[in-house]
Amino acid sequence: MSVIVTNAEVTLADVLSVRITLEEPLTGDERLVLRHRGTGAERLISLDGHEEAEAPAGTAGLAVPLASLSLTPGRWDAYLQRDGLRTRMRSVDPGFSLDRLDAYALGRRTLAYRAYRTRNGFLAVKIDRAAPVADVRAVWFREGRFEVTGLLAYTGLDDDDRNRDARLAMRRGHQNGQGERDASVTVAATVQGVRFHAALSLCDVLAAAPEQEGVWQPSLEVDGVDGPLPLGARIDDVEGKRRRVHFPRVLVDGVPVTPTFTSDDELRLEVGA
């Protein structure tokens, strides 16, 4: 049984919407099978009632709500099951649109679902835990300042023209053999709707920690949002940024400063050797 996915996306309502071409029309007895890549757990979904009406000959449209399936974080491969036989669903849809991901991230969520094409060309669904975050889009050094721009994600804020009071905080914890010493620097940030921009003097960072050694963690505090937002970069298709994304190092008063990502794609500033 040949099955080709020509379009796949997860809608704002967390519905997996799939357009497929196939040799034989669906009868209503088929099952969509989602299989967790790590544990082998499966969900079998009857397609009866999930088919879109009036699809052209040789095609079919499926609309499957995901939230009710109790799917756990990870990657779920998609199969079409007919008469007991399973066919892995090959996809020609790259499954990536930054505009679509941005729109999806405007809602307040605890789980984020994404349909994508695997490296081998098959349909899969990726599920991540979601919490409010300041999603980083650009980082640069200019005139002795650290600057960052991005998008407020999973906060539930409206993408409008409203200006919100905000602050960029840079904090560092340092072990010196006598306990932990903390240092922090806070400056005003600009937030309009869900877009943010902040700039911080690197000289102020060095002055806050004269020993000039350590890893600094930035966060964004926005009025109307509970708690500080970590600065991360998760709403894209680049995974493992610590290995793949490298920023140039700069010297500030002879001290090296380098932006970097953690293993879970959060932004840090490494100060010193």
Coordinates of C-alpha atoms in Angstrom, one line a residue:
M1 CA 0.0 0.0 0.0
S2 CA 1.5 3.3 -1.1
V3 CA 0.8 6.3 1.1
I4 CA 2.4 9.7 0.4
V5 CA 1.9 12.7 2.7
T6 CA 1.7 15.9 0.7
N7 CA 0.9 18.3 3.5
A8 CA 1.1 17.9 7.3
E9 CA 0.7 20.4 10.1
V10 CA -0.5 20.7 13.7
T11 CA -3.2 23.5 13.9
L12 CA -3.5 26.0 16.6
A13 CA -6.1 23.7 18.2
D14 CA -3.6 20.9 18.4
V15 CA -5.2 18.9 15.5
L16 CA -2.9 16.9 13.3
S17 CA -4.1 17.9 9.8
V18 CA -2.7 15.6 7.0
R19 CA -3.3 15.4 3.3
I20 CA -2.3 12.1 1.7
T21 CA -2.3 10.5 -1.7
L22 CA -2.9 6.8 -1.9
E23 CA -3.6 4.0 -4.5
E24 CA -6.9 2.9 -3.0
P25 CA -9.5 5.1 -1.3
L26 CA -10.0 4.9 2.4
T27 CA -12.8 2.6 3.5
G28 CA -13.2 3.9 7.1
D29 CA -11.7 0.7 8.6
E30 CA -8.1 2.0 8.5
R31 CA -6.2 3.2 11.6
L32 CA -3.6 5.9 12.0
V33 CA -0.9 4.5 14.3
L34 CA 1.5 6.7 16.2
R35 CA 4.4 4.9 17.7
H36 CA 6.8 6.5 20.3
R37 CA 10.3 6.1 19.1
G38 CA 11.9 5.7 22.5
T39 CA 9.4 3.4 24.4
G40 CA 7.5 1.7 21.6
A41 CA 4.2 2.9 23.1
E42 CA 1.5 3.1 20.5
R43 CA -1.8 4.9 19.9
L44 CA -4.3 3.5 17.3
I45 CA -6.7 6.0 16.0
S46 CA -9.7 5.0 14.0
L47 CA -10.0 7.2 10.9
D48 CA -13.8 6.8 10.7
G49 CA -15.1 10.3 11.4
H50 CA -11.6 11.9 11.0
E51 CA -11.7 12.2 7.2
E52 CA -12.3 15.5 5.5
A53 CA -15.2 15.4 3.1
E54 CA -15.0 15.9 -0.7
A55 CA -11.3 15.2 -1.2
P56 CA -10.2 14.8 -4.8
A57 CA -9.9 11.3 -6.2
G58 CA -6.7 9.5 -5.1
T59 CA -6.3 11.8 -2.1
A60 CA -7.6 12.0 1.5
G61 CA -7.6 14.5 4.3
L62 CA -7.3 13.5 7.9
A63 CA -7.9 15.7 11.0
V64 CA -6.9 14.0 14.3
P65 CA -7.1 15.8 17.6
L66 CA -3.9 15.1 19.5
A67 CA -4.6 16.4 23.0
S68 CA -7.0 13.6 23.8
L69 CA -4.5 10.9 23.0
S70 CA -2.3 11.4 26.1
L71 CA 0.8 11.5 24.1
T72 CA 4.1 11.9 26.0
P73 CA 7.0 14.1 25.0
G74 CA 9.3 12.6 22.4
R75 CA 9.0 11.6 18.7
W76 CA 6.0 9.6 17.4
D77 CA 6.3 8.0 14.0
A78 CA 3.2 7.7 11.8
Y79 CA 1.8 4.6 10.1
L80 CA -1.4 3.8 8.2
Q81 CA -2.8 0.4 9.1
R82 CA -5.2 -1.4 6.8
D83 CA -6.3 -5.1 7.0
G84 CA -3.7 -5.6 9.8
L85 CA -0.8 -4.4 7.6
R86 CA 1.1 -1.2 8.5
T87 CA 2.7 1.2 6.1
R88 CA 5.0 3.9 7.3
M89 CA 3.7 7.3 5.9
R90 CA 6.3 8.7 3.6
S91 CA 6.2 12.5 3.4
V92 CA 7.2 15.1 0.8
D93 CA 6.2 18.0 3.0
P94 CA 9.2 19.6 4.8
G95 CA 6.8 20.5 7.6
F96 CA 8.5 23.8 8.6
S97 CA 7.2 27.3 8.6
L98 CA 8.6 29.8 11.1
D99 CA 5.5 32.0 10.7
R100 CA 3.3 29.1 11.5
L101 CA 5.5 28.1 14.5
D102 CA 5.4 31.7 15.8
A103 CA 1.6 31.8 15.5
Y104 CA 1.4 28.5 17.4
A105 CA 3.7 29.7 20.1
L106 CA 1.4 32.6 21.0
G107 CA -0.9 30.4 22.9
R108 CA -0.3 29.4 26.5
R109 CA 0.6 25.7 26.4
T110 CA 2.2 22.9 28.5
L111 CA 2.9 20.7 25.5
A112 CA 3.9 21.8 22.0
Y113 CA 3.1 19.5 19.1
R114 CA 4.9 19.7 15.7
A115 CA 4.5 17.6 12.5
Y116 CA 7.7 17.2 10.6
R117 CA 9.5 15.1 8.0
T118 CA 12.2 12.8 9.3
R119 CA 15.7 12.6 7.8
N120 CA 14.6 9.5 5.9
G121 CA 11.5 11.2 4.6
F122 CA 8.7 9.9 6.8
L123 CA 6.0 11.7 8.8
A124 CA 6.5 12.1 12.5
V125 CA 5.1 14.2 15.3
K126 CA 7.5 15.8 17.8
I127 CA 6.2 16.7 21.3
D128 CA 8.0 19.0 23.7
R129 CA 7.1 20.3 27.1
A130 CA 6.3 24.0 26.8
A131 CA 6.6 26.8 29.3
P132 CA 6.8 30.6 28.9
V133 CA 10.1 31.6 27.3
A134 CA 11.8 34.5 25.7
D135 CA 12.7 32.9 22.4
V136 CA 15.9 34.3 21.0
R137 CA 16.1 35.3 17.3
A138 CA 19.3 37.4 17.2
V139 CA 22.3 37.9 19.4
W140 CA 25.2 40.3 18.7
F141 CA 27.8 42.6 20.3
R142 CA 27.9 46.3 19.5
E143 CA 29.8 49.1 21.0
G144 CA 30.6 47.1 24.1
R145 CA 27.0 45.9 24.6
F146 CA 25.3 42.6 24.5
E147 CA 22.1 42.8 22.5
V148 CA 19.3 40.3 22.0
T149 CA 16.0 40.3 20.2
G150 CA 13.2 37.7 20.0
L151 CA 9.7 36.6 20.6
L152 CA 7.7 35.9 23.9
A153 CA 6.4 32.4 23.5
Y154 CA 3.8 30.4 25.3
T155 CA 2.8 33.3 27.4
G156 CA -0.7 33.9 26.1
L157 CA 0.0 37.6 25.4
D158 CA -1.5 39.1 22.3
D159 CA 0.6 40.0 19.3
D160 CA -0.4 43.6 19.3
D161 CA 1.2 47.1 19.5
R162 CA 1.0 47.4 23.3
N163 CA 4.2 48.4 25.1
R164 CA 4.9 46.5 28.2
D165 CA 7.4 47.3 31.0
A166 CA 10.2 44.8 31.0
R167 CA 13.7 44.2 32.3
L168 CA 16.6 42.1 31.2
A169 CA 18.4 40.5 34.1
M170 CA 21.8 38.8 34.0
R171 CA 22.7 36.6 36.9
R172 CA 25.7 34.6 37.8
G173 CA 26.3 32.0 40.6
H174 CA 30.0 31.4 41.3
Q175 CA 31.7 28.8 43.6
N176 CA 34.7 30.2 45.3
G177 CA 35.5 27.5 47.9
Q178 CA 33.6 29.4 50.7
G179 CA 30.1 29.0 49.3
E180 CA 28.3 30.5 46.4
R181 CA 28.6 34.1 45.5
D182 CA 26.0 35.7 43.2
A183 CA 26.2 38.7 41.0
S184 CA 23.5 40.4 38.9
V185 CA 22.9 43.2 36.5
T186 CA 19.5 44.5 35.5
V187 CA 18.5 46.9 32.7
A188 CA 15.3 48.1 31.1
A189 CA 14.1 46.1 28.0
T190 CA 11.7 47.0 25.3
V191 CA 8.6 44.8 24.7
Q192 CA 6.0 45.6 22.1
G193 CA 3.3 43.0 21.8
V194 CA 5.3 39.8 21.9
R195 CA 8.5 41.1 20.4
F196 CA 11.4 42.1 22.7
H197 CA 14.8 43.9 22.4
A198 CA 17.3 44.4 25.2
A199 CA 20.9 45.7 25.4
L200 CA 23.3 45.4 28.3
S201 CA 26.7 46.9 28.8
L202 CA 29.4 44.2 29.1
C203 CA 31.4 46.6 31.2
D204 CA 28.6 46.6 33.8
V205 CA 28.7 42.8 33.8
L206 CA 32.5 42.8 34.5
A207 CA 32.1 45.4 37.2
A208 CA 29.5 43.4 38.9
A209 CA 32.0 40.5 39.3
P210 CA 35.5 41.8 39.7
E211 CA 36.9 38.2 39.7
Q212 CA 35.8 38.1 36.0
E213 CA 35.1 34.4 35.8
G214 CA 31.8 32.5 35.4
V215 CA 28.7 31.8 33.4
W216 CA 25.9 34.3 33.3
Q217 CA 22.2 33.4 32.8
P218 CA 20.0 36.0 31.2
S219 CA 16.3 36.2 31.8
L220 CA 13.5 38.6 30.9
E221 CA 11.0 40.0 33.4
V222 CA 7.8 41.3 31.8
D223 CA 4.9 43.0 33.5
G224 CA 1.8 40.8 33.3
V225 CA 3.8 37.5 33.0
D226 CA 4.4 35.4 36.1
G227 CA 8.1 34.8 36.9
P228 CA 11.2 35.6 34.9
L229 CA 11.4 34.1 31.3
P230 CA 14.6 32.3 30.4
L231 CA 16.2 33.2 27.2
G232 CA 16.2 30.2 24.9
A233 CA 15.9 29.2 21.2
R234 CA 13.5 26.4 20.7
I235 CA 11.0 27.6 18.1
D236 CA 12.9 26.6 15.0
D237 CA 14.3 23.5 13.3
V238 CA 17.8 23.6 14.6
E239 CA 18.4 21.1 17.4
G240 CA 21.5 20.7 19.5
K241 CA 22.5 24.4 19.3
R242 CA 25.4 24.0 21.7
R243 CA 27.1 21.9 19.0
R244 CA 25.8 23.6 16.0
V245 CA 25.5 27.4 16.8
H246 CA 28.7 29.2 17.6
F247 CA 29.1 32.9 18.3
P248 CA 32.3 34.9 18.0
R249 CA 34.2 35.7 21.2
V250 CA 34.8 39.3 22.0
L251 CA 37.4 40.9 24.4
V252 CA 36.1 43.5 26.9
D253 CA 38.9 45.2 28.8
G254 CA 41.0 42.1 27.9
V255 CA 38.4 39.6 29.3
P256 CA 36.9 37.1 26.8
V257 CA 33.1 37.0 26.6
T258 CA 31.2 34.4 24.5
P259 CA 27.5 33.7 24.1
T260 CA 26.7 30.0 24.0
F261 CA 23.8 27.6 24.4
T262 CA 23.2 24.9 27.0
S263 CA 22.3 21.4 26.2
D264 CA 18.6 22.3 26.4
D265 CA 19.0 25.4 24.1
E266 CA 19.1 28.1 26.8
L267 CA 21.3 31.1 26.2
R268 CA 24.3 31.8 28.5
L269 CA 27.2 34.3 28.6
E270 CA 30.6 32.7 29.4
V271 CA 32.9 35.3 30.9
G272 CA 36.6 34.6 31.3
A273 CA 38.8 31.7 30.1

